[in-house]
Short mmCIF file of C-alpha atoms in Angstrom, two decimals:
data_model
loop_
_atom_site.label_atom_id
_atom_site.label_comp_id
_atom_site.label_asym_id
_atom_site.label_seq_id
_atom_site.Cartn_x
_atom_site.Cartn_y
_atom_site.Cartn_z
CA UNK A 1 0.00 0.00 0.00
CA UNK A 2 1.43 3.09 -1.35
CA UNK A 3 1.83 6.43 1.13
CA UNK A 4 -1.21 8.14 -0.97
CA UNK A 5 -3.38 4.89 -0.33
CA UNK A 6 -3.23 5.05 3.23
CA UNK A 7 -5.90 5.63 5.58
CA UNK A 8 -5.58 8.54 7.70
CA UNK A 9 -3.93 7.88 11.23
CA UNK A 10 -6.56 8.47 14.32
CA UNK A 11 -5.23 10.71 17.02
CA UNK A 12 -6.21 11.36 20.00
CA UNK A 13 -5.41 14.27 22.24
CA UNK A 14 -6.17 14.53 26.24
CA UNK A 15 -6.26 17.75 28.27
CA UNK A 16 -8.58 19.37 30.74
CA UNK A 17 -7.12 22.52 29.02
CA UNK A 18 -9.48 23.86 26.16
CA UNK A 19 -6.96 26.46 25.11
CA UNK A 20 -4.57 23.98 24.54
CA UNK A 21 -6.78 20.88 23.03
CA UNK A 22 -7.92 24.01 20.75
CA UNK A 23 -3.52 24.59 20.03
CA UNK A 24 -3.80 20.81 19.05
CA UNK A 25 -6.63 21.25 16.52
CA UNK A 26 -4.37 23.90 14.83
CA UNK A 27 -1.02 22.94 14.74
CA UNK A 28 -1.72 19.80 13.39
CA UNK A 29 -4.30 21.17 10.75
CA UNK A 30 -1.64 21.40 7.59
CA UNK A 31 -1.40 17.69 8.54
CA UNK A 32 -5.37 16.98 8.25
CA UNK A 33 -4.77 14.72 5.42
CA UNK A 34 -2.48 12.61 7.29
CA UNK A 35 -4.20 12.63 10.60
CA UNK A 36 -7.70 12.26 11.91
CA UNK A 37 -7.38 15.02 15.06
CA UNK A 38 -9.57 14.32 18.10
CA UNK A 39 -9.96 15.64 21.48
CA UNK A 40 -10.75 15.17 25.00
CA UNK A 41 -11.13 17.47 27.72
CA UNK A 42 -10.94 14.66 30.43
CA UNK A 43 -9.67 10.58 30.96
CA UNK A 44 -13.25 9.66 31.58
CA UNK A 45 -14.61 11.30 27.75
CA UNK A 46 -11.49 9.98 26.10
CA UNK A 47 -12.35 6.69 27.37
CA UNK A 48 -15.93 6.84 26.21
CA UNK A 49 -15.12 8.01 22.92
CA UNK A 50 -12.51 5.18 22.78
CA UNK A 51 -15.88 2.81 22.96
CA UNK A 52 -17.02 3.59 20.12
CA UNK A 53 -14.02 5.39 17.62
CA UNK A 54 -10.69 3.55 17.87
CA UNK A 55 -7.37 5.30 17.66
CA UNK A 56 -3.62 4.82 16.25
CA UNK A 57 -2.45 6.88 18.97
CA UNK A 58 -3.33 8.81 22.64
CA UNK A 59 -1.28 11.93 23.60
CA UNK A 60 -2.23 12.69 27.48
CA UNK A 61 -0.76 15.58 29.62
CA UNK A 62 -0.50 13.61 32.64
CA UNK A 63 -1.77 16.01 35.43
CA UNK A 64 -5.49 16.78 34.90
CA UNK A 65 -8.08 16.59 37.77
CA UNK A 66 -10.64 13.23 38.25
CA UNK A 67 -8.60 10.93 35.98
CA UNK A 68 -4.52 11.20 36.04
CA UNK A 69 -2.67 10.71 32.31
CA UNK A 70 -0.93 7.79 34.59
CA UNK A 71 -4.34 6.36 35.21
CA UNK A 72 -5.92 6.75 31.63
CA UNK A 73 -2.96 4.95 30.07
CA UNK A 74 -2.79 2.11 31.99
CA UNK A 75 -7.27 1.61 31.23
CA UNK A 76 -6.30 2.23 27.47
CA UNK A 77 -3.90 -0.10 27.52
CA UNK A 78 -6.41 -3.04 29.28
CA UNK A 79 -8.84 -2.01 26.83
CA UNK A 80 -7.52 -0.50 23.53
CA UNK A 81 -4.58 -2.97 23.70
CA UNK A 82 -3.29 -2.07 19.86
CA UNK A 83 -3.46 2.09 20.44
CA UNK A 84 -0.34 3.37 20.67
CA UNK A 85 0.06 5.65 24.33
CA UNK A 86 2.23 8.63 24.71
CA UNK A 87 2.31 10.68 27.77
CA UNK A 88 3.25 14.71 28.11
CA UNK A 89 4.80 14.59 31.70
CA UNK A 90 7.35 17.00 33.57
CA UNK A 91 9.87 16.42 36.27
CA UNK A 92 7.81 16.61 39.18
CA UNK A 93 5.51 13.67 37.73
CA UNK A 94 8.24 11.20 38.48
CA UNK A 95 6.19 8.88 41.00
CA UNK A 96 3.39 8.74 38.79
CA UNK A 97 5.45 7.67 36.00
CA UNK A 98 6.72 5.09 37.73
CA UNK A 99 3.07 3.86 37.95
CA UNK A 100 2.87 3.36 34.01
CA UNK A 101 6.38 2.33 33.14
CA UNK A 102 4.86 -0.76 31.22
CA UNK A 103 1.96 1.01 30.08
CA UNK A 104 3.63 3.89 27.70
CA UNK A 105 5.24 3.63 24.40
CA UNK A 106 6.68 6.72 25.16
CA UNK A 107 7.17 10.22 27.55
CA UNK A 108 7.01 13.22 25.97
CA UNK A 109 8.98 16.51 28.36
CA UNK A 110 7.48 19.12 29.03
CA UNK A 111 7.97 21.69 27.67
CA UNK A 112 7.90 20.67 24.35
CA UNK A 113 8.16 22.22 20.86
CA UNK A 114 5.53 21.13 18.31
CA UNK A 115 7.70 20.01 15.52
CA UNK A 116 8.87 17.33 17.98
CA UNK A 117 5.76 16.12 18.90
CA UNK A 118 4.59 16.14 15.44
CA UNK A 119 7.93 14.02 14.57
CA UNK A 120 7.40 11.76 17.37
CA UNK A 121 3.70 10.92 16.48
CA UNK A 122 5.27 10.30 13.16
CA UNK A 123 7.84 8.04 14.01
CA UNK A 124 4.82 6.23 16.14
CA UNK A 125 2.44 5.60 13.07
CA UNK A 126 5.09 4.59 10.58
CA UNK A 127 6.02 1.90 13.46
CA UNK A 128 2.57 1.09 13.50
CA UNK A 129 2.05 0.07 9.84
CA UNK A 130 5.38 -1.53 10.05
CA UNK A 131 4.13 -3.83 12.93
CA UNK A 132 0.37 -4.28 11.76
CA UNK A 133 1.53 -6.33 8.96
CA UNK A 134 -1.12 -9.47 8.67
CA UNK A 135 1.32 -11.92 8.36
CA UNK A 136 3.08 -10.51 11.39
CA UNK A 137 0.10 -11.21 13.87
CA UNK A 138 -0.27 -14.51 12.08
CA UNK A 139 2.85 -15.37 12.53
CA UNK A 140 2.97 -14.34 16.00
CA UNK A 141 -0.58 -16.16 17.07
CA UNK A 142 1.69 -19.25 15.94
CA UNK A 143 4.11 -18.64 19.06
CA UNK A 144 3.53 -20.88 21.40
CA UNK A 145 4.02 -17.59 24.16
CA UNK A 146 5.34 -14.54 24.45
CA UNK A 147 8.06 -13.63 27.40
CA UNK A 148 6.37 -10.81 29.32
CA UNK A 149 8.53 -7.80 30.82
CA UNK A 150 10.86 -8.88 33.86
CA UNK A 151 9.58 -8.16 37.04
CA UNK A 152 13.18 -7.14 38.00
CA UNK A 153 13.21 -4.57 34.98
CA UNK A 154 10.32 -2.76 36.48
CA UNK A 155 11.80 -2.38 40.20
CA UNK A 156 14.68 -0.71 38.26
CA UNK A 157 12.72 2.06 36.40
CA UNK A 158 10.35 2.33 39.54
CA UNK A 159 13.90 3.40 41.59
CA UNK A 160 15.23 5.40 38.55
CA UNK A 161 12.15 7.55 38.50
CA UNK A 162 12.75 8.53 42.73
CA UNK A 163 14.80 11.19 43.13
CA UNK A 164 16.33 9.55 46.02
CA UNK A 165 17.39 6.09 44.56
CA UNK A 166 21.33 5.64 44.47
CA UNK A 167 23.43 3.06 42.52
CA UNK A 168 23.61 0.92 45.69
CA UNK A 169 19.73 0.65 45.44
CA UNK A 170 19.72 -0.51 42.10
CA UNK A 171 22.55 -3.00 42.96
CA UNK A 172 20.61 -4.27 45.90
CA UNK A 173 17.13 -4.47 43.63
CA UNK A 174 19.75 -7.15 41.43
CA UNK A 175 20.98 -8.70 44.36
CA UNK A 176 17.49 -9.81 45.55
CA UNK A 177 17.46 -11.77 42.13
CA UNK A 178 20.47 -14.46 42.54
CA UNK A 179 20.08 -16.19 39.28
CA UNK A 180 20.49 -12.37 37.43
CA UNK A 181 23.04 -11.73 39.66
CA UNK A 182 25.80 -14.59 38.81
CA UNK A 183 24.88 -14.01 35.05
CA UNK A 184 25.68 -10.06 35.60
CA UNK A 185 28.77 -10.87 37.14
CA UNK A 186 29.95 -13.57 34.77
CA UNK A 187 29.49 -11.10 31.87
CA UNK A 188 30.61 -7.68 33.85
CA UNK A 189 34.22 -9.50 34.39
CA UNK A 190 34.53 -11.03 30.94
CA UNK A 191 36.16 -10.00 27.88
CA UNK A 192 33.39 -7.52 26.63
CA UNK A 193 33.71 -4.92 29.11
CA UNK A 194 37.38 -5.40 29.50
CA UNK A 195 37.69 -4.21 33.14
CA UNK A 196 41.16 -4.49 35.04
CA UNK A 197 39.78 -6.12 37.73
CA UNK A 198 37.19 -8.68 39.28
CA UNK A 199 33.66 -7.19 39.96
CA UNK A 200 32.04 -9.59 43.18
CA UNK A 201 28.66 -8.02 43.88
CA UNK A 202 26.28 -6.08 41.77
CA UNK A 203 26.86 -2.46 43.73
CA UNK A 204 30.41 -2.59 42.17
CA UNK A 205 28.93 -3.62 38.31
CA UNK A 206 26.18 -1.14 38.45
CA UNK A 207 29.26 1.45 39.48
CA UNK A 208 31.30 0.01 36.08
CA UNK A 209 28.84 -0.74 33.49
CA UNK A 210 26.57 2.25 34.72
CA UNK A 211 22.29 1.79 35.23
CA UNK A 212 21.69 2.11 31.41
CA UNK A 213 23.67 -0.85 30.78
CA UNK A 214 22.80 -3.06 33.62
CA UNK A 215 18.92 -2.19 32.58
CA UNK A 216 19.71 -3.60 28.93
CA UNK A 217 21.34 -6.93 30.41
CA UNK A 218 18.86 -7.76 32.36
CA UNK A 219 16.31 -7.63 29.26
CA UNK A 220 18.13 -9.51 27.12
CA UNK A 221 19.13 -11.84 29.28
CA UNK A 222 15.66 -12.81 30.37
CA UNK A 223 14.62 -13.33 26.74
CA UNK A 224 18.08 -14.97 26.21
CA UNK A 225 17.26 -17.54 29.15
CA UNK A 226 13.13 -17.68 28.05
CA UNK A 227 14.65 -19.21 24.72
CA UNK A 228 17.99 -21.18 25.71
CA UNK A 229 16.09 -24.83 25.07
CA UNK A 230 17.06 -23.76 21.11
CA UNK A 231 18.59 -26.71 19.90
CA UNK A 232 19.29 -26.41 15.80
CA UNK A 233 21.67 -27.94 14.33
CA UNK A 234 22.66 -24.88 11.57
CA UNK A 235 21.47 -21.83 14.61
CA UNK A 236 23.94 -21.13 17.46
CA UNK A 237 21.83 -19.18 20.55
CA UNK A 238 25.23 -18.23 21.87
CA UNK A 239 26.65 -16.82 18.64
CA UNK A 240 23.61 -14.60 18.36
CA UNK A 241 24.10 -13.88 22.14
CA UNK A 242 27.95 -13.00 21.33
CA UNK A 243 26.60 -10.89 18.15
CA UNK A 244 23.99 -8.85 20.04
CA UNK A 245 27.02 -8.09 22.86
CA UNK A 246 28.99 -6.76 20.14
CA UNK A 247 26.95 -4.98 18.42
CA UNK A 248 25.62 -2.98 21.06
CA UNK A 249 29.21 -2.01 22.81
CA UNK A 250 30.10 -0.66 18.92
CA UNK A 251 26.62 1.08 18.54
CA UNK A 252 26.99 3.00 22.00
CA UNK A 253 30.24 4.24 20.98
CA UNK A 254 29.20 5.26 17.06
CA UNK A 255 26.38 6.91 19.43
CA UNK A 256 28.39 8.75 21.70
CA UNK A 257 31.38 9.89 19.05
CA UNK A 258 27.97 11.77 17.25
CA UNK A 259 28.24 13.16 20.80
CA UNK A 260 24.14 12.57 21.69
CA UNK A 261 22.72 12.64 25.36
CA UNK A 262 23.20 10.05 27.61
CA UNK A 263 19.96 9.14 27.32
CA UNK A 264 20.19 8.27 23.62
CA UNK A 265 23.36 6.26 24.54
CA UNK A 266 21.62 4.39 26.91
CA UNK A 267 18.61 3.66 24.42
CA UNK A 268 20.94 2.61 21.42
CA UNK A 269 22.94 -0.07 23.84
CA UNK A 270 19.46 -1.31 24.61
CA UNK A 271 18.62 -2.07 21.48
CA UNK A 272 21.45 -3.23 20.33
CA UNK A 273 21.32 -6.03 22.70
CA UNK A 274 17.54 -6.76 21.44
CA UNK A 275 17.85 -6.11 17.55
CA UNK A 276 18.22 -9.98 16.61
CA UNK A 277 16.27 -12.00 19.75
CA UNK A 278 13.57 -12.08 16.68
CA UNK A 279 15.76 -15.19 15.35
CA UNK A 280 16.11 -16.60 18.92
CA UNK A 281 12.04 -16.47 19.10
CA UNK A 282 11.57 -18.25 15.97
CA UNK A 283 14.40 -20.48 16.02
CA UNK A 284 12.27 -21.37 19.90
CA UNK A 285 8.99 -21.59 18.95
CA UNK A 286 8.94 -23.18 15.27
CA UNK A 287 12.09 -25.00 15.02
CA UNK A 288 11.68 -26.34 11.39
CA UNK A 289 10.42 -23.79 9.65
CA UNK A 290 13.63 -22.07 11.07
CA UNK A 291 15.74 -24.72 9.92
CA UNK A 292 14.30 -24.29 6.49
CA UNK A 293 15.04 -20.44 6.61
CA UNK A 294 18.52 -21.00 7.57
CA UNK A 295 19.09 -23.62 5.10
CA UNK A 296 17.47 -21.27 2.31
CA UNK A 297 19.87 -18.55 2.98
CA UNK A 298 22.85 -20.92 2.08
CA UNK A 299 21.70 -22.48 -0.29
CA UNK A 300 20.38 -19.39 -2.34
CA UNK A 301 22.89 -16.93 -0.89
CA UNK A 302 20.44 -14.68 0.22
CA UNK A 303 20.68 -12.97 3.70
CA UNK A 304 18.44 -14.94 6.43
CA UNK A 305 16.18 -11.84 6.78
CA UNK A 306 15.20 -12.54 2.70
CA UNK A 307 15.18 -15.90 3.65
CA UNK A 308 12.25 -15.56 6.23
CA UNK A 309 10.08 -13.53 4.56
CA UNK A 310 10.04 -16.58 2.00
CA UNK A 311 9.39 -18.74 4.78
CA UNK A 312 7.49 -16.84 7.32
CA UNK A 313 5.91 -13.45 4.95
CA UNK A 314 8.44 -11.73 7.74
CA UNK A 315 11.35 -11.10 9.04
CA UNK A 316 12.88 -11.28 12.34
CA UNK A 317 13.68 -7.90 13.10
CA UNK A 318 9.38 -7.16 12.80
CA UNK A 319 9.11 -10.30 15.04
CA UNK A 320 11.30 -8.26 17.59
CA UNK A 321 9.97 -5.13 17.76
CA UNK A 322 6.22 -6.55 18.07
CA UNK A 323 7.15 -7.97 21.39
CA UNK A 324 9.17 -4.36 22.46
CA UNK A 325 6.16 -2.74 21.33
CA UNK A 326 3.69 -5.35 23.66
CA UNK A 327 6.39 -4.13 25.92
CA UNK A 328 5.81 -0.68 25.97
CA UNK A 329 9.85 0.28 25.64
CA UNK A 330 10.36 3.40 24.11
CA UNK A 331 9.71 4.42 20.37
CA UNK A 332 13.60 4.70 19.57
CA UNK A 333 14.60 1.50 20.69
CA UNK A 334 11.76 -0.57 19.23
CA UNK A 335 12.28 1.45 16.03
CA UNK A 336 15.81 0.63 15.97
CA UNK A 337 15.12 -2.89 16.04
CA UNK A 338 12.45 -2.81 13.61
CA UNK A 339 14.42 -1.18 11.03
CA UNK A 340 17.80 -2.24 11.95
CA UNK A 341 17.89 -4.36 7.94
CA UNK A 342 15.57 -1.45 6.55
CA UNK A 343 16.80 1.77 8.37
CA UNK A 344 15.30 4.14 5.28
CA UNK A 345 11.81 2.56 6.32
CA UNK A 346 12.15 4.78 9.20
CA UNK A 347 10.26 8.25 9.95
CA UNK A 348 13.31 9.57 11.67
CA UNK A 349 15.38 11.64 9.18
CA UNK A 350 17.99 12.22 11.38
CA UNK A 351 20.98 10.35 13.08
CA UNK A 352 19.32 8.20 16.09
CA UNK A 353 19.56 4.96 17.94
CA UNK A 354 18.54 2.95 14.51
CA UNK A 355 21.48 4.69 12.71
CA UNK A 356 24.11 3.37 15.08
CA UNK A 357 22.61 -0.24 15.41
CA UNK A 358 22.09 -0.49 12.08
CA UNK A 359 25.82 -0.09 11.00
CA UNK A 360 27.13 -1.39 14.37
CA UNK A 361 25.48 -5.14 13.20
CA UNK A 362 26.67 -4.68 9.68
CA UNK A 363 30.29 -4.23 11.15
CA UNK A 364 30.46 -6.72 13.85
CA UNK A 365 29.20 -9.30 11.02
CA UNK A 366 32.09 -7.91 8.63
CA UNK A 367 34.82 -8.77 11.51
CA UNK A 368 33.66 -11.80 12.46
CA UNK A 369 36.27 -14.67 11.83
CA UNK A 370 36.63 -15.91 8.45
CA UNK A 371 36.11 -14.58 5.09
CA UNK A 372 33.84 -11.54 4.42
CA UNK A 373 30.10 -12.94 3.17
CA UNK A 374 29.13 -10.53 0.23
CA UNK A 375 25.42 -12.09 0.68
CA UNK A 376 25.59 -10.69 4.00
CA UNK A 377 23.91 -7.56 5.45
CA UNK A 378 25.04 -4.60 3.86
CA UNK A 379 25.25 -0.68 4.92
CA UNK A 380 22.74 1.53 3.60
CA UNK A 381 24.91 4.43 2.13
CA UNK A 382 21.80 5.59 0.38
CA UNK A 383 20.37 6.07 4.19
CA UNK A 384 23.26 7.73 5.33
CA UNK A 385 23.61 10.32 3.02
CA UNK A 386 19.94 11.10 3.44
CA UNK A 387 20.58 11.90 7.21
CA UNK A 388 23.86 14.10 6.46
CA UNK A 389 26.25 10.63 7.62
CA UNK A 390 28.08 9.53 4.46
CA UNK A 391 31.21 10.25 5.70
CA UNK A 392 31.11 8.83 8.65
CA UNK A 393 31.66 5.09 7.33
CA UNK A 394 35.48 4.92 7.54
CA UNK A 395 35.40 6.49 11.04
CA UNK A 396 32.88 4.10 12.62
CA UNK A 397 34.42 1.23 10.54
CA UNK A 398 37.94 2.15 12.44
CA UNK A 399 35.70 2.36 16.17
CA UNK A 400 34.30 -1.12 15.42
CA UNK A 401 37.52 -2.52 14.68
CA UNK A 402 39.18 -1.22 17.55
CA UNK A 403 35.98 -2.17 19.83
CA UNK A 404 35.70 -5.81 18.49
CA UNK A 405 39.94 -6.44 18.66
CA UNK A 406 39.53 -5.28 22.20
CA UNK A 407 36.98 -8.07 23.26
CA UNK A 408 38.96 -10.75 21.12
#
């Protein structure tokens, strides 16, 4: 379906402020033929209009008087399971937050300027229509189950949005979980981090590998440990594992040498530890139609992702980022694992989290061991020099190398 064939995206904004539902209705005019515009002046009437008109995607301030943003987002997401829930919050909304961690896609600051709330709704409905794909929910109803959001992961963000909680907090929220805490320390004092000397107790690896990191491992590693009964003889759990820890040590630094916030950092590591647990889910939960994908690749030298949409109608990185999205992780890192094959499918026009983890996988394939597989995954210059990056090939090319002779 072609851009001009599309149906117009539903939106729907919530405010008990009429002066600014009424800023809404005319920023976002120009856009009428992209967007459907609705408003609510309260959580209660944007619930009861929910009943009976469904919408891509709620915007919420999250004070407003009766029914919090926190409150309305969590009921939407019980009831409206597939709308996509974004949240305008400030600083001093922190404990209520904390209360719909699993329930946002994504936190908007306040204050905010309208071109990047117009760009983020964007960047939400283009994710949308990449992850409403038929064959995707097919394909997905096929699944056995679905891992659902560590417990552990929660108690993290809870403490991250106090303004008292300390690293030694977060280390003793991972110390209450002793199976998370030996595989923490078995990977803080290996190769990949490279650090002089032995780490014992999870105070000392939150100090070292710092909360954003410690927050990625312990998503991937539940999803890692969901899946480790994968037993294929042509797919390798660990080598994806070994791939995924790679590739996101390279993508943070590509991240941080484009010198972005440490929030950004944090949110490209993340996803590159989750871009490829797509395979590990299908590899899990239909073995030989895996097999088959796997075996296609080789013998038709195509790269697996071609290879599964002939098998499956699509690919893993889709397979992925409909679980982040169940997830409610933020737009950025769900869209950098949805696109990480694809990045010029993105909204985004700009260098983000998908930029970095898109050439940060491409690279750690290219110095794996062995020769170079031109079937392989590719960069997409084309992509880069859209988003002002050409020249920055040789220079990340040079990081990665350094990065990935470092771990050994």
């Amino acid at each position: 379906m072609t851009a001009l064939s599309q149906p117009k995206k539903k939106v729907l904004f919530v405010d008990d402020e009429t002066l600014l539902l009424d800023l809404y209705k005319i920023a976002f005019d120009e856009q009428q033929s992209d967007w459907d515009v609705n408003v609510a002046p309260s959580g209660r009437e944007a619930l009861a209009f929910l009943e009976t008109t469904p919408v891509d995607v709620l915007v919420s301030d999250m004070r407003m008087p009766g029914m919090t943003g926190a409150e309305l987002v969590q009921e939407v997401m019980k009831r409206h399971p597939r709308t996509s829930r974004l949240l305008m919050s400030g600083y001093s909304d922190s404990q209520q937050i904390a209360q719909c961690l699993g329930a946002t896609h994504q936190f908007i600051a306040k204050p905010f300027e309208l071109d990047n709330l117009r760009g983020t709704i964007n960047r939400v409905c283009a994710l949308d229509h990449w992850l409403l794909d038929d064959r995707l929910k097919s394909l997905v109803a096929q699944m056995p189950s679905l891992p659902s959001l560590p417990s552990l992961y929660f108690q993290i963000m809870r403490a991250l949005s106090s303004p008292d909680s300390s690293l030694e907090q977060i280390g003793g929220i991972i110390a209450a979980d002793p199976s998370m805490t030996a595989k923490i320390l078995q990977l803080v004092n290996s190769a990949f981090f490279g650090i002089a000397r032995r780490i014992s107790n999870p105070v000392e690896a939150v100090q070292f590998l710092g909360v954003g990191r410690v927050r990625s491992l312990v998503l991937s590693l539940h999803i890692f440990t969901c899946f480790e009964q994968v037993r294929l003889k042509n797919f390798s759990i660990d080598k994806v594992w070994r791939h995924s820890m790679a590739a996101a040590l390279v993508a943070q630094k590509i991240a941080r040498q484009h010198k972005v916030d440490a929030a950004t950092a944090d949110e490209t590591y993340v996803a590159g530890m989750l871009h490829d647990i797509g395979k590990v889910m299908l590899a899990a939960s239909l073995p030989e139609l895996y097999s088959k994908a796997v075996d296609l690749a080789e013998q038709e030298q195509i790269t697996l992702g071609e290879a599964e949409r002939e098998i499956f109608g699509v690919s893993h990185p889709q397979v992925a980022a409909y679980l982040l999205g169940l997830w409610g992780l933020p737009i950025p890192i769900v869209e950098a694992v949805a696109f990480h094959h694809d990045p010029a499918k993105a909204a985004a026009k700009t260098f983000t989290p998908l930029t970095a983890v898109h050439a940060a996988s491409v690279l750690e394939h290219r110095f794996q061991p062995g020769p170079i597989d031109p079937f392989g995954p590719q960069i997409d210059l084309a992509y880069l020099a859209e988003i002002g990056c050409a020249d920055r090939v040789d220079p990340w090319t040079k990081l990665a190398h350094l990065t990935l002779s470092d771990i050994g």
